[in-house]
The first five atom37 places (N, CA, C, CB, O) and aatype in JSON, in Angstrom:
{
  "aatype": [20, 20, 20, 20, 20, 20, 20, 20, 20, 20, 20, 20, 20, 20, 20, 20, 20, 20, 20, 20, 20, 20, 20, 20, 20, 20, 20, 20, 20, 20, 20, 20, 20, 20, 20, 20, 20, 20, 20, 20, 20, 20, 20, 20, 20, 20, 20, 20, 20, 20, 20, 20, 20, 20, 20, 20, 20, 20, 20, 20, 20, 20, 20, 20, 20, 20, 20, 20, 20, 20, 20, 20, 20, 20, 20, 20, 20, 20, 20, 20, 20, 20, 20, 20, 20, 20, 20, 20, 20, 20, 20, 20, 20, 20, 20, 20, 20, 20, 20],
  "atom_mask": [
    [1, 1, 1, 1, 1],
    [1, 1, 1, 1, 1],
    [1, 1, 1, 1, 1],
    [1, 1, 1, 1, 1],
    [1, 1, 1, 1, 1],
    [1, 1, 1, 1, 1],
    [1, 1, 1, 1, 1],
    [1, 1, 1, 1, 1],
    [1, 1, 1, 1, 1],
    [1, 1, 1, 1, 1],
    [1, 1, 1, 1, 1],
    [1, 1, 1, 1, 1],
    [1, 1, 1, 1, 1],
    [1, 1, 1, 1, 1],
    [1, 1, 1, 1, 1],
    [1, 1, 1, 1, 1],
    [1, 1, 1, 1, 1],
    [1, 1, 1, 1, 1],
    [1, 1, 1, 1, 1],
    [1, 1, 1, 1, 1],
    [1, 1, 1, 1, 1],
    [1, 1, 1, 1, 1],
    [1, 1, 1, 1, 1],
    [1, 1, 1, 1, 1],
    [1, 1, 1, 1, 1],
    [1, 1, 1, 1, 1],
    [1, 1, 1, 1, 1],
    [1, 1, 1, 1, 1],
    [1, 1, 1, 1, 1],
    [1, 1, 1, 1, 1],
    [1, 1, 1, 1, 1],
    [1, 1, 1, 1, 1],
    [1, 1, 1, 1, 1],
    [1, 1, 1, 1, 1],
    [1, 1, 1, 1, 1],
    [1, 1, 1, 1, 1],
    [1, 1, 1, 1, 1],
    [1, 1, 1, 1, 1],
    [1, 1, 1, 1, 1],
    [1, 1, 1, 1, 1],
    [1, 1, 1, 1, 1],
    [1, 1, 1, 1, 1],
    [1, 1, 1, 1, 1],
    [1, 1, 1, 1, 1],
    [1, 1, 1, 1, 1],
    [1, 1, 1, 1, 1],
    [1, 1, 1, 1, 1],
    [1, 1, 1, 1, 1],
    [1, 1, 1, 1, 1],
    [1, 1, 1, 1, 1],
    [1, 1, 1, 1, 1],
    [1, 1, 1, 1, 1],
    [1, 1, 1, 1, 1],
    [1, 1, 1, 1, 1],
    [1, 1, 1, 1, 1],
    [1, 1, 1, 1, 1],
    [1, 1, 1, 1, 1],
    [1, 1, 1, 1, 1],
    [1, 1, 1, 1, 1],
    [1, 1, 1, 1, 1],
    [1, 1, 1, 1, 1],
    [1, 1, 1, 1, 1],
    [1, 1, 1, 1, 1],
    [1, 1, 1, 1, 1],
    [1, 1, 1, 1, 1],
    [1, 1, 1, 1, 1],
    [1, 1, 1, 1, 1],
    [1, 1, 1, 1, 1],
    [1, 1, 1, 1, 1],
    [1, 1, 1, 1, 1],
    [1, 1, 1, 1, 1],
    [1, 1, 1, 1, 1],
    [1, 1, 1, 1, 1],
    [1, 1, 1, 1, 1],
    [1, 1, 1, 1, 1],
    [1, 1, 1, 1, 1],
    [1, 1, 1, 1, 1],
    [1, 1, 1, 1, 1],
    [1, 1, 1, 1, 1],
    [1, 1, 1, 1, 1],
    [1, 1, 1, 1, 1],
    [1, 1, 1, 1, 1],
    [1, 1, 1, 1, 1],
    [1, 1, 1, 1, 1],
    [1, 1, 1, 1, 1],
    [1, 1, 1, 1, 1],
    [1, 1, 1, 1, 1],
    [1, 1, 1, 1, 1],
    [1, 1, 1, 1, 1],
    [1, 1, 1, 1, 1],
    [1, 1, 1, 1, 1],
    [1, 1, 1, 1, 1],
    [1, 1, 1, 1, 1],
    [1, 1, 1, 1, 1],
    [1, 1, 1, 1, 1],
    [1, 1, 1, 1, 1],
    [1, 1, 1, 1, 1],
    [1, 1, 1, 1, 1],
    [1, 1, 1, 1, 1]
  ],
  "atom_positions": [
    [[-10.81, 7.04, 29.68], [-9.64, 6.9, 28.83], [-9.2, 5.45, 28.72], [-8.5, 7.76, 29.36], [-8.94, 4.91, 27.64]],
    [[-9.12, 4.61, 30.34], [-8.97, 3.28, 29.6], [-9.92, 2.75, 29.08], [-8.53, 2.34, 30.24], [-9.54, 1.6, 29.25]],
    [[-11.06, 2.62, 28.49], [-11.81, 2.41, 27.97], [-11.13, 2.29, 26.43], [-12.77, 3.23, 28.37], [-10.57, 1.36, 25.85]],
    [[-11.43, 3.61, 26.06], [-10.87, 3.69, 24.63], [-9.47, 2.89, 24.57], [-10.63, 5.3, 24.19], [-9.51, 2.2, 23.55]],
    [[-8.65, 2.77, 25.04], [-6.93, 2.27, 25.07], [-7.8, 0.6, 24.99], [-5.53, 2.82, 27.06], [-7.64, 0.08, 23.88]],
    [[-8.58, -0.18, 25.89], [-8.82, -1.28, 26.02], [-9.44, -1.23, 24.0], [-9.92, -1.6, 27.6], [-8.98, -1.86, 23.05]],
    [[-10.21, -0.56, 24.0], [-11.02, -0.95, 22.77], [-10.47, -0.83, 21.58], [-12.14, -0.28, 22.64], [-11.02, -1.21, 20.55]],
    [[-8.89, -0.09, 21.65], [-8.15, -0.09, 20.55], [-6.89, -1.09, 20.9], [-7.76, 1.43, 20.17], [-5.94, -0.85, 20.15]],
    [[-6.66, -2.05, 21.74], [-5.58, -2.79, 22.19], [-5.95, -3.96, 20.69], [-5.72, -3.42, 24.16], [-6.85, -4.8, 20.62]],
    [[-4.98, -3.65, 19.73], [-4.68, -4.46, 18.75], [-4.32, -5.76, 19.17], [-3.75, -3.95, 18.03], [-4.88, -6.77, 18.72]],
    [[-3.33, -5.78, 20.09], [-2.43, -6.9, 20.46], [-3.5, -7.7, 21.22], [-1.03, -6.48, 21.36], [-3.58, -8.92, 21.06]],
    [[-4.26, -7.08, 22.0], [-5.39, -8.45, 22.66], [-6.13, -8.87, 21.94], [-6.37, -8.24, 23.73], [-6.61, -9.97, 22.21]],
    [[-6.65, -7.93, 20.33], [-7.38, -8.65, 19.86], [-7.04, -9.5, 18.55], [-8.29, -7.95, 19.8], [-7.79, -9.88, 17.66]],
    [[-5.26, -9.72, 18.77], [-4.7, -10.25, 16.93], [-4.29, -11.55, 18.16], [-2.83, -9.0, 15.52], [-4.01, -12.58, 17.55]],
    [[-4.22, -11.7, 19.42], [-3.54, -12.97, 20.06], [-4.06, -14.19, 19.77], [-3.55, -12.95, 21.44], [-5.22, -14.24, 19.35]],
    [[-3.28, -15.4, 19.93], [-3.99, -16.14, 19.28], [-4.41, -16.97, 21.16], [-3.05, -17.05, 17.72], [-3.5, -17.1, 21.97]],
    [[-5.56, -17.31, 21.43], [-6.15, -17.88, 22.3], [-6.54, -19.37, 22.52], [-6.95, -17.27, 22.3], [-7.37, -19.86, 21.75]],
    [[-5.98, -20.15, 23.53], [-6.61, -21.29, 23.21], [-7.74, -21.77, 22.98], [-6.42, -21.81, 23.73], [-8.55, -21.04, 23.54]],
    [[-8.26, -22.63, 22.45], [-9.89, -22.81, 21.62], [-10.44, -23.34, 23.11], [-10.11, -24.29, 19.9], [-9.57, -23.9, 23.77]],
    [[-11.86, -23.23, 23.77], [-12.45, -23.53, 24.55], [-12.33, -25.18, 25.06], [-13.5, -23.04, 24.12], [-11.96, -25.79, 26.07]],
    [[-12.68, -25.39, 24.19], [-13.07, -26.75, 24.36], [-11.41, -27.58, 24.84], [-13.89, -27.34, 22.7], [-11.45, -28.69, 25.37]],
    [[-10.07, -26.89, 24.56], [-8.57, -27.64, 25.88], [-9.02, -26.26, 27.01], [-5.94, -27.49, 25.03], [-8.29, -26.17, 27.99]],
    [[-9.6, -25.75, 26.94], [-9.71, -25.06, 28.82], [-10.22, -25.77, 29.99], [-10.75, -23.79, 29.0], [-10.6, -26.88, 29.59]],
    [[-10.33, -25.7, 30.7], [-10.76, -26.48, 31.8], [-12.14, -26.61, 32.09], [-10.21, -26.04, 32.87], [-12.66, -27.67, 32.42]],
    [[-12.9, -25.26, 31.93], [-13.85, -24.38, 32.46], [-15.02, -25.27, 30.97], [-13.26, -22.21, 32.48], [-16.24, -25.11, 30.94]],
    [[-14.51, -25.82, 30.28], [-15.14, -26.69, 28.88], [-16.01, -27.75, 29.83], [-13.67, -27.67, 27.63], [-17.24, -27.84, 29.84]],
    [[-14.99, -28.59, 30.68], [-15.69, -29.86, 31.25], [-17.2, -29.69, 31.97], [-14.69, -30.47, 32.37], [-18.19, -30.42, 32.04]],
    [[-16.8, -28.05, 32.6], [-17.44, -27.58, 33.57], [-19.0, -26.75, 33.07], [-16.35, -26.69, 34.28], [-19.92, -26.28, 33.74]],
    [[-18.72, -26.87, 31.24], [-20.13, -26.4, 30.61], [-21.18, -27.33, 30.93], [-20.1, -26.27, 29.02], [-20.84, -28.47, 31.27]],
    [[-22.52, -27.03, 30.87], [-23.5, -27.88, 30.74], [-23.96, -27.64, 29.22], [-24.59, -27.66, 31.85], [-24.18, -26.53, 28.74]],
    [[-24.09, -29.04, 28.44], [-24.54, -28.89, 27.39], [-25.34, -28.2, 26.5], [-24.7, -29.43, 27.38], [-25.3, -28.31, 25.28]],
    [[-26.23, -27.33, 27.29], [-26.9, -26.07, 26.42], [-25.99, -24.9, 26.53], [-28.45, -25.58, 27.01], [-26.13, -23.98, 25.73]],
    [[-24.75, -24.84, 27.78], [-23.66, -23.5, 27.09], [-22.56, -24.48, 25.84], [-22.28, -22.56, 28.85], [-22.01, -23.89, 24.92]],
    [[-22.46, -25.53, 25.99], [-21.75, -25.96, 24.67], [-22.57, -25.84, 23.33], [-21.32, -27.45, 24.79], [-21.9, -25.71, 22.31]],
    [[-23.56, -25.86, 23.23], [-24.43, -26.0, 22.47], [-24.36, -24.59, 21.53], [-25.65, -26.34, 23.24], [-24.24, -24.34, 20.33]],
    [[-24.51, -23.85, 22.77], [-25.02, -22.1, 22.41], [-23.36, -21.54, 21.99], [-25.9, -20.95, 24.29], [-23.37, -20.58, 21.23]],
    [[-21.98, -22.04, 22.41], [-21.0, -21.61, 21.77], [-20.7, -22.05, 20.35], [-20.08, -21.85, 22.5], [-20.14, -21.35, 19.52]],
    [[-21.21, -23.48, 20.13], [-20.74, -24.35, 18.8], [-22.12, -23.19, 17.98], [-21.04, -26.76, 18.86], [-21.79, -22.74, 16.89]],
    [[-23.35, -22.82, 18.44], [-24.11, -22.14, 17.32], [-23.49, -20.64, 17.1], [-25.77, -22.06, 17.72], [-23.53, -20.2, 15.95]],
    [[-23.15, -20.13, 17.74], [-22.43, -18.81, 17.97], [-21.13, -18.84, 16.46], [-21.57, -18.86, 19.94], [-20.99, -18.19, 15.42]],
    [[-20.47, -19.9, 17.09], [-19.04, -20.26, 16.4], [-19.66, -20.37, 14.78], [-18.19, -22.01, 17.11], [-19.14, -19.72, 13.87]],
    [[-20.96, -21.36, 14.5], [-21.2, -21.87, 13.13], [-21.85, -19.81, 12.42], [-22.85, -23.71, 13.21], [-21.79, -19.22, 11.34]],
    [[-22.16, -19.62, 13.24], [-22.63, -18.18, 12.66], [-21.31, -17.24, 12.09], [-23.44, -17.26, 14.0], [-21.2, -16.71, 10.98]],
    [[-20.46, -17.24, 13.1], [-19.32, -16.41, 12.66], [-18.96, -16.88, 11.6], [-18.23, -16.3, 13.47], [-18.97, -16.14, 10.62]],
    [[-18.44, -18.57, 11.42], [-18.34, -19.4, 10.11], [-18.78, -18.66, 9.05], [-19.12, -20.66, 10.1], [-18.06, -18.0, 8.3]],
    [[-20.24, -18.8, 9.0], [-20.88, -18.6, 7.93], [-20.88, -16.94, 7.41], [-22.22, -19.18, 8.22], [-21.21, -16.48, 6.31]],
    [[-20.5, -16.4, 8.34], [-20.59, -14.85, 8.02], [-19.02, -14.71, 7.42], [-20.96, -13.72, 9.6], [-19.07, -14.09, 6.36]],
    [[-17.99, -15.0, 7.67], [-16.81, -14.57, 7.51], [-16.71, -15.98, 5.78], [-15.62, -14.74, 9.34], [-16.12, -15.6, 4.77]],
    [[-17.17, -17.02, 5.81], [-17.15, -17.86, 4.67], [-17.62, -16.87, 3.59], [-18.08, -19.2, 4.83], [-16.87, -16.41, 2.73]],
    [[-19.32, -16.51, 3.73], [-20.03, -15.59, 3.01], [-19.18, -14.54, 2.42], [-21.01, -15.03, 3.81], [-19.41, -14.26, 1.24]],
    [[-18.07, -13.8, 3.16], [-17.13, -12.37, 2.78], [-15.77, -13.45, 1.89], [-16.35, -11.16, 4.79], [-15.18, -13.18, 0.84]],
    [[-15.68, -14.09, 2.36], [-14.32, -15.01, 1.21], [-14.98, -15.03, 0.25], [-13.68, -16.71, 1.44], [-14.58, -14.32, -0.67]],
    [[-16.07, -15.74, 0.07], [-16.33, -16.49, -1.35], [-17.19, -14.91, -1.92], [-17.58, -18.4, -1.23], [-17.04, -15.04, -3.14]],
    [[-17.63, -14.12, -1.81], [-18.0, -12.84, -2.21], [-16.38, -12.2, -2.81], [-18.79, -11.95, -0.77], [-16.21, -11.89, -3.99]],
    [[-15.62, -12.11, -2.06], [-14.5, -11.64, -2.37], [-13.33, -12.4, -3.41], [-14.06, -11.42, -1.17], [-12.55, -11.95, -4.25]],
    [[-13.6, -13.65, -2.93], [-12.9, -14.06, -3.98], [-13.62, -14.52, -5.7], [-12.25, -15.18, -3.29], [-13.0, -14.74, -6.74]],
    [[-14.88, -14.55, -5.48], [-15.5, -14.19, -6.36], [-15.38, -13.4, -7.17], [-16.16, -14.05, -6.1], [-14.79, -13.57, -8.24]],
    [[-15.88, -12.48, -6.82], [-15.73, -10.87, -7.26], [-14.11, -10.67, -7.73], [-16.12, -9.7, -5.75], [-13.89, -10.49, -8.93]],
    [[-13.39, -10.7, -7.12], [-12.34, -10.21, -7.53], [-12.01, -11.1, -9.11], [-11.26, -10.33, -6.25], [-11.66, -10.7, -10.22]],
    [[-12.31, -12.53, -8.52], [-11.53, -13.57, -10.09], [-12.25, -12.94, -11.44], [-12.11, -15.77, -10.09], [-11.68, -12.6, -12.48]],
    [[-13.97, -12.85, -11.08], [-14.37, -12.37, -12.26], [-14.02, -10.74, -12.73], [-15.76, -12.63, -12.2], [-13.72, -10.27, -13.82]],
    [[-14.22, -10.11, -11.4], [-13.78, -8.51, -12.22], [-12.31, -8.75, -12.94], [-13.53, -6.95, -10.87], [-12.39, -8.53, -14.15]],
    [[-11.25, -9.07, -12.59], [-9.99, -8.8, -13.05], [-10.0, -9.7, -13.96], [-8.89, -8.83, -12.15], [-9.72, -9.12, -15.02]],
    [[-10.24, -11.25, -14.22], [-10.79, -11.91, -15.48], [-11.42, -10.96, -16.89], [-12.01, -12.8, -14.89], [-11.05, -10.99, -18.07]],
    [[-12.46, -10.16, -16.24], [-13.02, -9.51, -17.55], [-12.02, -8.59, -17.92], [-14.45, -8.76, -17.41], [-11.75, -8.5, -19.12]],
    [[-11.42, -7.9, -17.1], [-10.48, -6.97, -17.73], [-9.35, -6.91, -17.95], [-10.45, -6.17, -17.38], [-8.72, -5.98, -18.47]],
    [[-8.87, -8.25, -17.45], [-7.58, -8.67, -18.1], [-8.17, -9.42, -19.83], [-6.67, -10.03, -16.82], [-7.43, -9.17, -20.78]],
    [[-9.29, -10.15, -20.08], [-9.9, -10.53, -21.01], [-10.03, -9.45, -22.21], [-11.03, -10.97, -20.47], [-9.86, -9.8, -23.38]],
    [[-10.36, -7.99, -21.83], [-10.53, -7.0, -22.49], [-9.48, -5.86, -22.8], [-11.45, -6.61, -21.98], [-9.64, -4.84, -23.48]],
    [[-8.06, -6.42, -21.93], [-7.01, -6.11, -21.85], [-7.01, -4.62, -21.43], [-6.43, -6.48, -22.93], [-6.18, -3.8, -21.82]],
    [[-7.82, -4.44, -20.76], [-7.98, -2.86, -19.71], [-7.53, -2.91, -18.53], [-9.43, -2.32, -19.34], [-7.62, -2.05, -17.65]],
    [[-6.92, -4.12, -18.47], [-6.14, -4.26, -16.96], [-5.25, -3.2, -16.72], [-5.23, -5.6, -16.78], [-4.47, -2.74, -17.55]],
    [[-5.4, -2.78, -15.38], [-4.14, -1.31, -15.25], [-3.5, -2.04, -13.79], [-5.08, 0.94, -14.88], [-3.75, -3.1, -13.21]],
    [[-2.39, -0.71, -13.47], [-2.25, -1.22, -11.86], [-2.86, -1.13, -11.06], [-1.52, -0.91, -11.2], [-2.83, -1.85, -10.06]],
    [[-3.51, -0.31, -11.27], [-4.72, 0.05, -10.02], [-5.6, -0.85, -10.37], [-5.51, 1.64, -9.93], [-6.59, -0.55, -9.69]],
    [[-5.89, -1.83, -11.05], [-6.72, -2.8, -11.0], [-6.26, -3.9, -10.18], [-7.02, -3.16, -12.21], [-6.96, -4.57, -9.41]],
    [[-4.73, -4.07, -10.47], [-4.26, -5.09, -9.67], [-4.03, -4.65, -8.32], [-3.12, -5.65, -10.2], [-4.44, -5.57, -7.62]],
    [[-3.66, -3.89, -7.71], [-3.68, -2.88, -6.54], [-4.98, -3.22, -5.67], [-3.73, -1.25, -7.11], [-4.72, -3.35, -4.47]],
    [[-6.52, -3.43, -6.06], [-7.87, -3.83, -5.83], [-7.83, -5.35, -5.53], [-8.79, -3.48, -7.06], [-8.2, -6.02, -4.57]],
    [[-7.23, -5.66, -6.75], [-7.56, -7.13, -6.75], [-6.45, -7.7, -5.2], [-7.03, -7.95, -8.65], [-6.94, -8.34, -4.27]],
    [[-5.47, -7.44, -5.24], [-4.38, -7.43, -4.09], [-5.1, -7.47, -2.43], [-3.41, -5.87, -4.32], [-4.98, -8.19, -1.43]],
    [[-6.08, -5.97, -2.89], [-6.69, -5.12, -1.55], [-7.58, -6.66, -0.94], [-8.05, -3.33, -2.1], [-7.57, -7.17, 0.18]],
    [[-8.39, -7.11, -2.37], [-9.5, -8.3, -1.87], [-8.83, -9.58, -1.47], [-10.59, -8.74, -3.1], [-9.42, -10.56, -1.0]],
    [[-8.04, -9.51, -1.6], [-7.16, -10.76, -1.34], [-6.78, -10.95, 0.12], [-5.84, -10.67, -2.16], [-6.92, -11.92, 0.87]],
    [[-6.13, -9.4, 0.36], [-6.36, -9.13, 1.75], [-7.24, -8.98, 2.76], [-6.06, -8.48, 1.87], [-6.99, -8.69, 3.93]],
    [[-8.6, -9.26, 2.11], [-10.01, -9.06, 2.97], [-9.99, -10.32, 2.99], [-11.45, -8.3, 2.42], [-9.92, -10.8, 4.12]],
    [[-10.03, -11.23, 1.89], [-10.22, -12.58, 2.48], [-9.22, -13.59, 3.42], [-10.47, -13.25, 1.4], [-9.32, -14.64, 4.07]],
    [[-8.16, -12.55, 3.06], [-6.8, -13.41, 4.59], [-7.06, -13.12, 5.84], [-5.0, -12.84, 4.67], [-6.84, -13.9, 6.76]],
    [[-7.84, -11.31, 6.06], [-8.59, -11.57, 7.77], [-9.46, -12.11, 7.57], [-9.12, -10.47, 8.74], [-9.76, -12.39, 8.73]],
    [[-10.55, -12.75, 6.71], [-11.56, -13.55, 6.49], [-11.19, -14.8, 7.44], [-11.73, -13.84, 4.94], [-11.98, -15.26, 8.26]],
    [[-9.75, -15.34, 7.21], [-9.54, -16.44, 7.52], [-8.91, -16.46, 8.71], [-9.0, -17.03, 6.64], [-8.97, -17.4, 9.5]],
    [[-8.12, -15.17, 8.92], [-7.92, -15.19, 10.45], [-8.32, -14.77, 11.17], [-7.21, -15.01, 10.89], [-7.93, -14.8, 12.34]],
    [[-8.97, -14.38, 10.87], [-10.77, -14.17, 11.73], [-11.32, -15.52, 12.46], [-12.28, -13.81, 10.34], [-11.62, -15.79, 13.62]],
    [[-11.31, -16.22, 11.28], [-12.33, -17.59, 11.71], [-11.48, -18.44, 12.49], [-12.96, -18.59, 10.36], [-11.88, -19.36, 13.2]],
    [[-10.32, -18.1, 12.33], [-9.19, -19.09, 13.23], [-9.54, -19.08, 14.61], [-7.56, -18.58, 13.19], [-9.87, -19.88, 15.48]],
    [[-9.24, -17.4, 14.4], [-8.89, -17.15, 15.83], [-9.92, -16.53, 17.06], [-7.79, -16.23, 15.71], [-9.66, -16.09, 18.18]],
    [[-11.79, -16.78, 15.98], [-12.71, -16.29, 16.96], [-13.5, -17.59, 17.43], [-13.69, -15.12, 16.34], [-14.68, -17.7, 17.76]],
    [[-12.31, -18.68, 17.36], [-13.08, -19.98, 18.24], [-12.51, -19.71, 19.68], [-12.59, -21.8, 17.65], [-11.33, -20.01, 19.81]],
    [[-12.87, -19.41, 20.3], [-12.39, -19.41, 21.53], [-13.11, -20.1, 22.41], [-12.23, -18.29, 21.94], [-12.74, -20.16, 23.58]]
  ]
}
């Protein structure tokens, strides 16, 4: 049971953490574990960059064409809203998985 409670603890995983490199335990890396966190870190980058620019993509041109074709409804804007919100954990995502 704590298992599951740990793996749904929102609050440990929205905190914001200090970035590695002001910890102490930083000085105490040897340059192939600094190495292997900065490649780790550039991956998450690129994966969570990849979902912004997909999303914000996507969204400018879908709602572009159909505001263009004047078929825009609310539920279009409602979507477009939803992607907007994928790309804001996009970004606090990337903030806050330098650790």
């Amino acid at each position: 049971m704590e298992g599951i409670v740990q793996l749904f603890n929102v609050r440990r995983f929205l905190k914001k953490r200090t970035p590695i490199w002001e910890r102490p335990e930083w000085e105490t890396m040897s340059w192939a574990e600094k190495m292997a966190v900065w490649k780790r870190h550039r991956r998450y980058n690129l994966i969570l960059s990849g979902l912004f620019m997909v999303s914000f993509m996507g969204t400018l041109l879908w709602y572009t064409r159909k505001r263009l074709s004047q078929i825009a409804t609310d539920r279009d804007l409602a979507i477009a809203v939803g992607a907007i919100l994928v790309m804001g954990l996009c970004l606090y995502l990337a903030q806050n998985l330098i650790d």
